PDB file of N, CA and C in Angstrom:
ATOM      1  N   ILE A   3      53.939   6.958 -12.844  1.00 49.00           N
ATOM      2  CA  ILE A   3      53.008   8.030 -13.418  1.00 49.00           C
ATOM      3  C   ILE A   3      51.787   7.644 -13.179  1.00 49.00           C
ATOM      4  N   ASN A   4      50.862   8.486 -12.528  1.00 45.00           N
ATOM      5  CA  ASN A   4      49.328   8.030 -12.225  1.00 45.00           C
ATOM      6  C   ASN A   4      48.730   8.794 -13.512  1.00 45.00           C
ATOM      7  N   THR A   5      48.110   7.650 -14.238  1.00 57.00           N
ATOM      8  CA  THR A   5      47.160   8.397 -15.334  1.00 57.00           C
ATOM      9  C   THR A   5      45.725   8.334 -15.070  1.00 57.00           C
ATOM     10  N   ALA A   6      45.342   7.994 -13.833  1.00 60.00           N
ATOM     11  CA  ALA A   6      43.844   7.783 -13.683  1.00 60.00           C
ATOM     12  C   ALA A   6      43.341   9.034 -13.869  1.00 60.00           C
ATOM     13  N   LYS A   7      42.042   9.040 -14.579  1.00 80.00           N
ATOM     14  CA  LYS A   7      41.285   9.659 -14.679  1.00 80.00           C
ATOM     15  C   LYS A   7      40.473  10.385 -13.640  1.00 80.00           C
ATOM     16  N   THR A   8      40.100  11.859 -13.391  1.00 84.00           N
ATOM     17  CA  THR A   8      39.150  12.093 -12.286  1.00 84.00           C
ATOM     18  C   THR A   8      37.863  12.938 -13.227  1.00 84.00           C
ATOM     19  N   LEU A   9      36.952  13.308 -12.160  1.00 83.00           N
ATOM     20  CA  LEU A   9      35.775  14.012 -12.846  1.00 83.00           C
ATOM     21  C   LEU A   9      36.487  15.256 -13.399  1.00 83.00           C
ATOM     22  N   GLU A  10      37.357  15.959 -12.911  1.00 89.00           N
ATOM     23  CA  GLU A  10      38.066  17.204 -13.326  1.00 89.00           C
ATOM     24  C   GLU A  10      38.619  17.026 -14.819  1.00 89.00           C
ATOM     25  N   ASP A  11      38.996  15.662 -15.273  1.00 91.00           N
ATOM     26  CA  ASP A  11      39.250  15.474 -16.765  1.00 91.00           C
ATOM     27  C   ASP A  11      38.372  15.312 -17.815  1.00 91.00           C
ATOM     28  N   ILE A  12      37.028  15.245 -17.082  1.00 94.00           N
ATOM     29  CA  ILE A  12      35.721  15.159 -18.200  1.00 94.00           C
ATOM     30  C   ILE A  12      35.554  16.369 -19.053  1.00 94.00           C
ATOM     31  N   PRO A  13      35.869  16.501 -20.204  1.00 96.00           N
ATOM     32  CA  PRO A  13      35.488  17.763 -20.896  1.00 96.00           C
ATOM     33  C   PRO A  13      33.906  17.955 -20.967  1.00 96.00           C
ATOM     34  N   LEU A  14      33.642  19.109 -21.091  1.00 96.00           N
ATOM     35  CA  LEU A  14      32.058  19.572 -20.815  1.00 96.00           C
ATOM     36  C   LEU A  14      31.434  18.960 -22.158  1.00 96.00           C
ATOM     37  N   ASN A  15      31.975  19.018 -23.445  1.00 97.00           N
ATOM     38  CA  ASN A  15      31.521  18.417 -24.402  1.00 97.00           C
ATOM     39  C   ASN A  15      31.363  16.830 -24.342  1.00 97.00           C
ATOM     40  N   THR A  16      32.184  16.137 -23.702  1.00 97.00           N
ATOM     41  CA  THR A  16      31.756  14.906 -23.414  1.00 97.00           C
ATOM     42  C   THR A  16      30.859  14.646 -22.670  1.00 97.00           C
ATOM     43  N   PHE A  17      30.763  15.477 -21.508  1.00 97.00           N
ATOM     44  CA  PHE A  17      29.510  15.255 -20.688  1.00 97.00           C
ATOM     45  C   PHE A  17      28.210  15.464 -21.313  1.00 97.00           C
ATOM     46  N   LYS A  18      27.992  16.452 -22.308  1.00 98.00           N
ATOM     47  CA  LYS A  18      26.976  17.086 -22.790  1.00 98.00           C
ATOM     48  C   LYS A  18      26.397  15.767 -24.042  1.00 98.00           C
ATOM     49  N   LYS A  19      27.325  15.403 -24.692  1.00 98.00           N
ATOM     50  CA  LYS A  19      27.239  14.070 -25.676  1.00 98.00           C
ATOM     51  C   LYS A  19      26.709  12.789 -24.676  1.00 98.00           C
ATOM     52  N   THR A  20      27.337  12.661 -23.768  1.00 98.00           N
ATOM     53  CA  THR A  20      26.836  11.651 -22.693  1.00 98.00           C
ATOM     54  C   THR A  20      25.679  11.607 -22.240  1.00 98.00           C
ATOM     55  N   ALA A  21      25.033  12.779 -21.780  1.00 98.00           N
ATOM     56  CA  ALA A  21      23.712  13.174 -21.109  1.00 98.00           C
ATOM     57  C   ALA A  21      22.747  12.948 -22.225  1.00 98.00           C
ATOM     58  N   THR A  22      23.013  13.536 -23.425  1.00 98.00           N
ATOM     59  CA  THR A  22      21.959  13.423 -24.596  1.00 98.00           C
ATOM     60  C   THR A  22      21.707  12.143 -24.990  1.00 98.00           C
ATOM     61  N   ILE A  23      22.790  11.220 -24.875  1.00 98.00           N
ATOM     62  CA  ILE A  23      22.726   9.730 -25.296  1.00 98.00           C
ATOM     63  C   ILE A  23      21.580   9.168 -24.206  1.00 98.00           C
ATOM     64  N   VAL A  24      22.154   9.502 -22.904  1.00 98.00           N
ATOM     65  CA  VAL A  24      21.324   8.688 -21.525  1.00 98.00           C
ATOM     66  C   VAL A  24      19.735   9.370 -21.716  1.00 98.00           C
ATOM     67  N   ALA A  25      19.568  10.702 -21.764  1.00 98.00           N
ATOM     68  CA  ALA A  25      18.284  11.283 -21.792  1.00 98.00           C
ATOM     69  C   ALA A  25      17.625  10.509 -22.881  1.00 98.00           C
ATOM     70  N   LYS A  26      18.068  10.387 -24.141  1.00 98.00           N
ATOM     71  CA  LYS A  26      17.367   9.939 -25.322  1.00 98.00           C
ATOM     72  C   LYS A  26      17.191   8.480 -24.988  1.00 98.00           C
ATOM     73  N   ILE A  27      17.655   7.582 -24.393  1.00 98.00           N
ATOM     74  CA  ILE A  27      17.495   6.200 -24.223  1.00 98.00           C
ATOM     75  C   ILE A  27      16.505   6.056 -22.965  1.00 98.00           C
ATOM     76  N   LEU A  28      16.740   6.832 -21.911  1.00 98.00           N
ATOM     77  CA  LEU A  28      15.923   6.669 -20.557  1.00 98.00           C
ATOM     78  C   LEU A  28      14.853   7.433 -20.717  1.00 98.00           C
ATOM     79  N   LYS A  29      14.313   8.200 -21.808  1.00 98.00           N
ATOM     80  CA  LYS A  29      13.295   9.144 -22.113  1.00 98.00           C
ATOM     81  C   LYS A  29      13.417  10.358 -20.580  1.00 98.00           C
ATOM     82  N   TYR A  30      14.401  10.655 -20.325  1.00 98.00           N
ATOM     83  CA  TYR A  30      14.810  11.328 -19.012  1.00 98.00           C
ATOM     84  C   TYR A  30      15.120  12.986 -19.401  1.00 98.00           C
ATOM     85  N   ASP A  31      14.647  13.687 -18.652  1.00 98.00           N
ATOM     86  CA  ASP A  31      15.106  15.073 -19.069  1.00 98.00           C
ATOM     87  C   ASP A  31      16.560  15.565 -18.570  1.00 98.00           C
ATOM     88  N   GLU A  32      17.171  15.880 -19.967  1.00 97.00           N
ATOM     89  CA  GLU A  32      18.440  15.880 -20.014  1.00 97.00           C
ATOM     90  C   GLU A  32      19.073  17.201 -19.231  1.00 97.00           C
ATOM     91  N   THR A  33      18.054  18.106 -18.733  1.00 98.00           N
ATOM     92  CA  THR A  33      18.606  19.025 -18.122  1.00 98.00           C
ATOM     93  C   THR A  33      18.876  18.625 -16.598  1.00 98.00           C
ATOM     94  N   LYS A  34      18.288  17.752 -16.215  1.00 98.00           N
ATOM     95  CA  LYS A  34      18.427  17.142 -14.700  1.00 98.00           C
ATOM     96  C   LYS A  34      19.442  16.127 -14.403  1.00 98.00           C
ATOM     97  N   ILE A  35      20.184  15.886 -15.763  1.00 98.00           N
ATOM     98  CA  ILE A  35      21.283  14.957 -15.645  1.00 98.00           C
ATOM     99  C   ILE A  35      22.587  15.436 -15.031  1.00 98.00           C
ATOM    100  N   THR A  36      23.157  15.261 -14.122  1.00 97.00           N
ATOM    101  CA  THR A  36      24.554  15.572 -13.670  1.00 97.00           C
ATOM    102  C   THR A  36      25.812  14.365 -13.727  1.00 97.00           C
ATOM    103  N   LEU A  37      26.961  15.050 -13.676  1.00 96.00           N
ATOM    104  CA  LEU A  37      27.761  13.786 -13.700  1.00 96.00           C
ATOM    105  C   LEU A  37      27.748  13.103 -12.651  1.00 96.00           C
ATOM    106  N   GLU A  38      27.218  13.555 -11.492  1.00 97.00           N
ATOM    107  CA  GLU A  38      26.880  12.509 -10.043  1.00 97.00           C
ATOM    108  C   GLU A  38      25.769  11.697 -10.293  1.00 97.00           C
ATOM    109  N   SER A  39      24.770  11.905 -11.258  1.00 98.00           N
ATOM    110  CA  SER A  39      23.654  11.310 -11.432  1.00 98.00           C
ATOM    111  C   SER A  39      24.256   9.469 -11.443  1.00 98.00           C
ATOM    112  N   ASN A  40      23.313   8.937 -10.612  1.00 98.00           N
ATOM    113  CA  ASN A  40      23.386   7.259 -10.706  1.00 98.00           C
ATOM    114  C   ASN A  40      22.399   6.718 -11.614  1.00 98.00           C
ATOM    115  N   LEU A  41      22.938   5.963 -12.416  1.00 98.00           N
ATOM    116  CA  LEU A  41      22.091   5.611 -13.657  1.00 98.00           C
ATOM    117  C   LEU A  41      20.788   4.558 -13.016  1.00 98.00           C
ATOM    118  N   ILE A  42      21.140   3.777 -12.054  1.00 97.00           N
ATOM    119  CA  ILE A  42      20.094   3.022 -11.711  1.00 97.00           C
ATOM    120  C   ILE A  42      19.058   3.894 -10.839  1.00 97.00           C
ATOM    121  N   LEU A  43      19.753   4.279  -9.589  1.00 98.00           N
ATOM    122  CA  LEU A  43      19.075   4.986  -8.647  1.00 98.00           C
ATOM    123  C   LEU A  43      18.420   6.320  -8.866  1.00 98.00           C
ATOM    124  N   ASP A  44      18.966   7.254  -9.632  1.00 98.00           N
ATOM    125  CA  ASP A  44      18.533   8.375 -10.053  1.00 98.00           C
ATOM    126  C   ASP A  44      17.644   8.489 -11.391  1.00 98.00           C
ATOM    127  N   LEU A  45      18.113   7.483 -12.272  1.00 98.00           N
ATOM    128  CA  LEU A  45      17.777   7.786 -13.814  1.00 98.00           C
ATOM    129  C   LEU A  45      16.847   6.647 -14.246  1.00 98.00           C
ATOM    130  N   GLY A  46      16.615   5.608 -13.526  1.00 98.00           N
ATOM    131  CA  GLY A  46      16.045   4.444 -13.605  1.00 98.00           C
ATOM    132  C   GLY A  46      16.279   3.318 -14.604  1.00 98.00           C
ATOM    133  N   CYS A  47      17.681   3.419 -14.842  1.00 98.00           N
ATOM    134  CA  CYS A  47      18.490   2.664 -15.836  1.00 98.00           C
ATOM    135  C   CYS A  47      18.344   1.101 -15.642  1.00 98.00           C
ATOM    136  N   ASP A  48      18.085   0.289 -16.379  1.00 97.00           N
ATOM    137  CA  ASP A  48      18.327  -1.105 -16.146  1.00 97.00           C
ATOM    138  C   ASP A  48      19.137  -1.598 -17.092  1.00 97.00           C
ATOM    139  N   SER A  49      19.656  -3.066 -17.223  1.00 95.00           N
ATOM    140  CA  SER A  49      20.749  -3.604 -17.984  1.00 95.00           C
ATOM    141  C   SER A  49      20.684  -3.398 -19.436  1.00 95.00           C
ATOM    142  N   LEU A  50      19.569  -3.618 -19.841  1.00 97.00           N
ATOM    143  CA  LEU A  50      19.464  -3.472 -21.202  1.00 97.00           C
ATOM    144  C   LEU A  50      19.542  -2.135 -21.617  1.00 97.00           C
ATOM    145  N   ASN A  51      19.076  -1.301 -20.873  1.00 98.00           N
ATOM    146  CA  ASN A  51      19.319   0.344 -21.193  1.00 98.00           C
ATOM    147  C   ASN A  51      20.717   0.803 -21.437  1.00 98.00           C
ATOM    148  N   LEU A  52      21.564  -0.131 -20.332  1.00 97.00           N
ATOM    149  CA  LEU A  52      22.858   0.293 -20.277  1.00 97.00           C
ATOM    150  C   LEU A  52      23.595  -0.165 -21.507  1.00 97.00           C
ATOM    151  N   VAL A  53      23.383  -1.372 -22.041  1.00 96.00           N
ATOM    152  CA  VAL A  53      23.776  -1.975 -23.126  1.00 96.00           C
ATOM    153  C   VAL A  53      23.335  -0.954 -24.281  1.00 96.00           C
ATOM    154  N   GLU A  54      22.175  -0.453 -24.450  1.00 98.00           N
ATOM    155  CA  GLU A  54      21.758   0.569 -25.234  1.00 98.00           C
ATOM    156  C   GLU A  54      22.760   1.573 -25.315  1.00 98.00           C
ATOM    157  N   ILE A  55      22.688   2.248 -24.417  1.00 98.00           N
ATOM    158  CA  ILE A  55      23.750   3.506 -24.151  1.00 98.00           C
ATOM    159  C   ILE A  55      25.157   3.357 -24.508  1.00 98.00           C
ATOM    160  N   VAL A  56      25.851   2.300 -24.150  1.00 97.00           N
ATOM    161  CA  VAL A  56      27.021   2.033 -24.532  1.00 97.00           C
ATOM    162  C   VAL A  56      27.270   1.737 -26.004  1.00 97.00           C
ATOM    163  N   ALA A  57      26.373   0.937 -26.502  1.00 97.00           N
ATOM    164  CA  ALA A  57      26.240   0.755 -27.942  1.00 97.00           C
ATOM    165  C   ALA A  57      26.116   2.363 -28.902  1.00 97.00           C
ATOM    166  N   GLU A  58      25.415   3.128 -28.195  1.00 98.00           N
ATOM    167  CA  GLU A  58      25.226   4.437 -28.945  1.00 98.00           C
ATOM    168  C   GLU A  58      26.351   5.350 -28.628  1.00 98.00           C
ATOM    169  N   MET A  59      27.073   5.245 -27.284  1.00 97.00           N
ATOM    170  CA  MET A  59      28.270   5.741 -27.195  1.00 97.00           C
ATOM    171  C   MET A  59      29.448   5.380 -28.030  1.00 97.00           C
ATOM    172  N   GLU A  60      29.758   4.225 -28.393  1.00 96.00           N
ATOM    173  CA  GLU A  60      30.366   3.651 -29.402  1.00 96.00           C
ATOM    174  C   GLU A  60      30.379   4.279 -30.795  1.00 96.00           C
ATOM    175  N   GLN A  61      29.146   4.520 -31.051  1.00 97.00           N
ATOM    176  CA  GLN A  61      29.026   5.197 -32.413  1.00 97.00           C
ATOM    177  C   GLN A  61      29.284   6.755 -32.321  1.00 97.00           C
ATOM    178  N   VAL A  62      29.301   7.372 -31.039  1.00 97.00           N
ATOM    179  CA  VAL A  62      29.597   8.783 -31.191  1.00 97.00           C
ATOM    180  C   VAL A  62      30.838   9.081 -30.890  1.00 97.00           C
ATOM    181  N   PHE A  63      31.610   8.334 -29.890  1.00 97.00           N
ATOM    182  CA  PHE A  63      32.883   8.622 -29.580  1.00 97.00           C
ATOM    183  C   PHE A  63      33.884   7.766 -30.250  1.00 97.00           C
ATOM    184  N   SER A  64      35.010   8.001 -30.243  1.00 92.00           N
ATOM    185  CA  SER A  64      35.862   7.252 -31.312  1.00 92.00           C
ATOM    186  C   SER A  64      36.905   6.115 -30.190  1.00 92.00           C
ATOM    187  N   LYS A  65      36.835   6.151 -28.929  1.00 93.00           N
ATOM    188  CA  LYS A  65      36.901   5.323 -28.123  1.00 93.00           C
ATOM    189  C   LYS A  65      36.061   4.959 -26.879  1.00 93.00           C
ATOM    190  N   VAL A  66      35.652   4.081 -26.515  1.00 95.00           N
ATOM    191  CA  VAL A  66      34.868   3.645 -25.357  1.00 95.00           C
ATOM    192  C   VAL A  66      35.442   2.415 -24.837  1.00 95.00           C
ATOM    193  N   VAL A  67      35.966   2.510 -23.634  1.00 93.00           N
ATOM    194  CA  VAL A  67      36.553   1.461 -23.021  1.00 93.00           C
ATOM    195  C   VAL A  67      36.003   1.001 -21.527  1.00 93.00           C
ATOM    196  N   ILE A  68      35.097  -0.085 -21.583  1.00 93.00           N
ATOM    197  CA  ILE A  68      34.301  -0.390 -20.404  1.00 93.00           C
ATOM    198  C   ILE A  68      34.350  -2.123 -20.550  1.00 93.00           C
ATOM    199  N   PRO A  69      35.537  -2.271 -19.412  1.00 89.00           N
ATOM    200  CA  PRO A  69      36.084  -3.885 -19.361  1.00 89.00           C
ATOM    201  C   PRO A  69      34.905  -4.423 -18.597  1.00 89.00           C
ATOM    202  N   ASP A  70      34.426  -3.798 -17.630  1.00 92.00           N
ATOM    203  CA  ASP A  70      33.145  -4.364 -16.817  1.00 92.00           C
ATOM    204  C   ASP A  70      31.891  -3.495 -16.745  1.00 92.00           C
ATOM    205  N   LEU A  71      30.801  -3.900 -17.432  1.00 93.00           N
ATOM    206  CA  LEU A  71      29.724  -3.077 -17.435  1.00 93.00           C
ATOM    207  C   LEU A  71      29.012  -2.994 -16.238  1.00 93.00           C
ATOM    208  N   SER A  72      29.440  -3.802 -15.268  1.00 93.00           N
ATOM    209  CA  SER A  72      28.624  -3.595 -13.744  1.00 93.00           C
ATOM    210  C   SER A  72      29.637  -2.761 -13.091  1.00 93.00           C
ATOM    211  N   ALA A  73      30.780  -2.257 -13.485  1.00 93.00           N
ATOM    212  CA  ALA A  73      31.252  -1.121 -12.927  1.00 93.00           C
ATOM    213  C   ALA A  73      30.753   0.190 -13.288  1.00 93.00           C
ATOM    214  N   ILE A  74      30.018   0.150 -14.154  1.00 96.00           N
ATOM    215  CA  ILE A  74      29.353   1.536 -14.596  1.00 96.00           C
ATOM    216  C   ILE A  74      28.264   2.012 -13.663  1.00 96.00           C
ATOM    217  N   ARG A  75      28.465   3.142 -12.888  1.00 97.00           N
ATOM    218  CA  ARG A  75      27.273   3.393 -11.935  1.00 97.00           C
ATOM    219  C   ARG A  75      26.445   4.722 -12.299  1.00 97.00           C
ATOM    220  N   THR A  76      27.399   5.621 -12.712  1.00 97.00           N
ATOM    221  CA  THR A  76      27.250   7.049 -12.835  1.00 97.00           C
ATOM    222  C   THR A  76      27.554   7.640 -14.332  1.00 97.00           C
ATOM    223  N   ILE A  77      26.860   8.720 -14.570  1.00 97.00           N
ATOM    224  CA  ILE A  77      27.314   9.149 -15.923  1.00 97.00           C
ATOM    225  C   ILE A  77      28.829   9.779 -15.726  1.00 97.00           C
ATOM    226  N   SER A  78      29.317  10.100 -14.828  1.00 96.00           N
ATOM    227  CA  SER A  78      30.702  10.381 -14.761  1.00 96.00           C
ATOM    228  C   SER A  78      31.586   9.027 -15.137  1.00 96.00           C
ATOM    229  N   ASP A  79      31.063   7.878 -14.785  1.00 96.00           N
ATOM    230  CA  ASP A  79      31.581   6.401 -15.129  1.00 96.00           C
ATOM    231  C   ASP A  79      31.675   6.380 -16.573  1.00 96.00           C
ATOM    232  N   LEU A  80      30.709   6.899 -17.164  1.00 97.00           N
ATOM    233  CA  LEU A  80      30.431   6.670 -18.704  1.00 97.00           C
ATOM    234  C   LEU A  80      31.196   7.693 -19.489  1.00 97.00           C
ATOM    235  N   CYS A  81      31.470   8.836 -19.102  1.00 96.00           N
ATOM    236  CA  CYS A  81      32.410   9.968 -19.666  1.00 96.00           C
ATOM    237  C   CYS A  81      33.792   9.443 -19.414  1.00 96.00           C
ATOM    238  N   LEU A  82      34.081   8.910 -18.356  1.00 95.00           N
ATOM    239  CA  LEU A  82      35.358   8.455 -17.927  1.00 95.00           C
ATOM    240  C   LEU A  82      35.888   7.435 -19.089  1.00 95.00           C
ATOM    241  N   ALA A  83      35.103   6.639 -19.169  1.00 95.00           N
ATOM    242  CA  ALA A  83      35.330   5.239 -20.418  1.00 95.00           C
ATOM    243  C   ALA A  83      35.536   5.755 -21.786  1.00 95.00           C
ATOM    244  N   THR A  84      35.217   7.072 -21.780  1.00 95.00           N
ATOM    245  CA  THR A  84      35.541   7.793 -23.252  1.00 95.00           C
ATOM    246  C   THR A  84      36.956   8.404 -23.530  1.00 95.00           C
ATOM    247  N   LEU A  85      37.437   8.582 -22.279  1.00 92.00           N
ATOM    248  CA  LEU A  85      39.054   9.217 -22.341  1.00 92.00           C
ATOM    249  C   LEU A  85      40.255   8.384 -22.320  1.00 92.00           C
TER     250      LEU A  85
END
C-alpha cells in the first residue's frame, strides 16, 4: 500500500494556515504564497526563519513530522509534514 502524500492530499485549510504562518514570520504578502512557493528562492526564508515557522506550526497543528529540516523547500513540503 502506497501511503505517500501528494499535493492533491493537502486540505485547503492546511494550506491557508501554513501560508498565514509563513507570511507572518517572513513579513510576506500572504496572497502571493502558493503551494509551489520556494521558501528560500521565492520568499527569502533563511534557516532561522524556517525554525521559527516549524515551531509556530507545531503550535497550530496537532502533528508536524519533519525528520530533516533541510528537505523542506516549498510551502507544500510544510503542508505535507502536517498530514
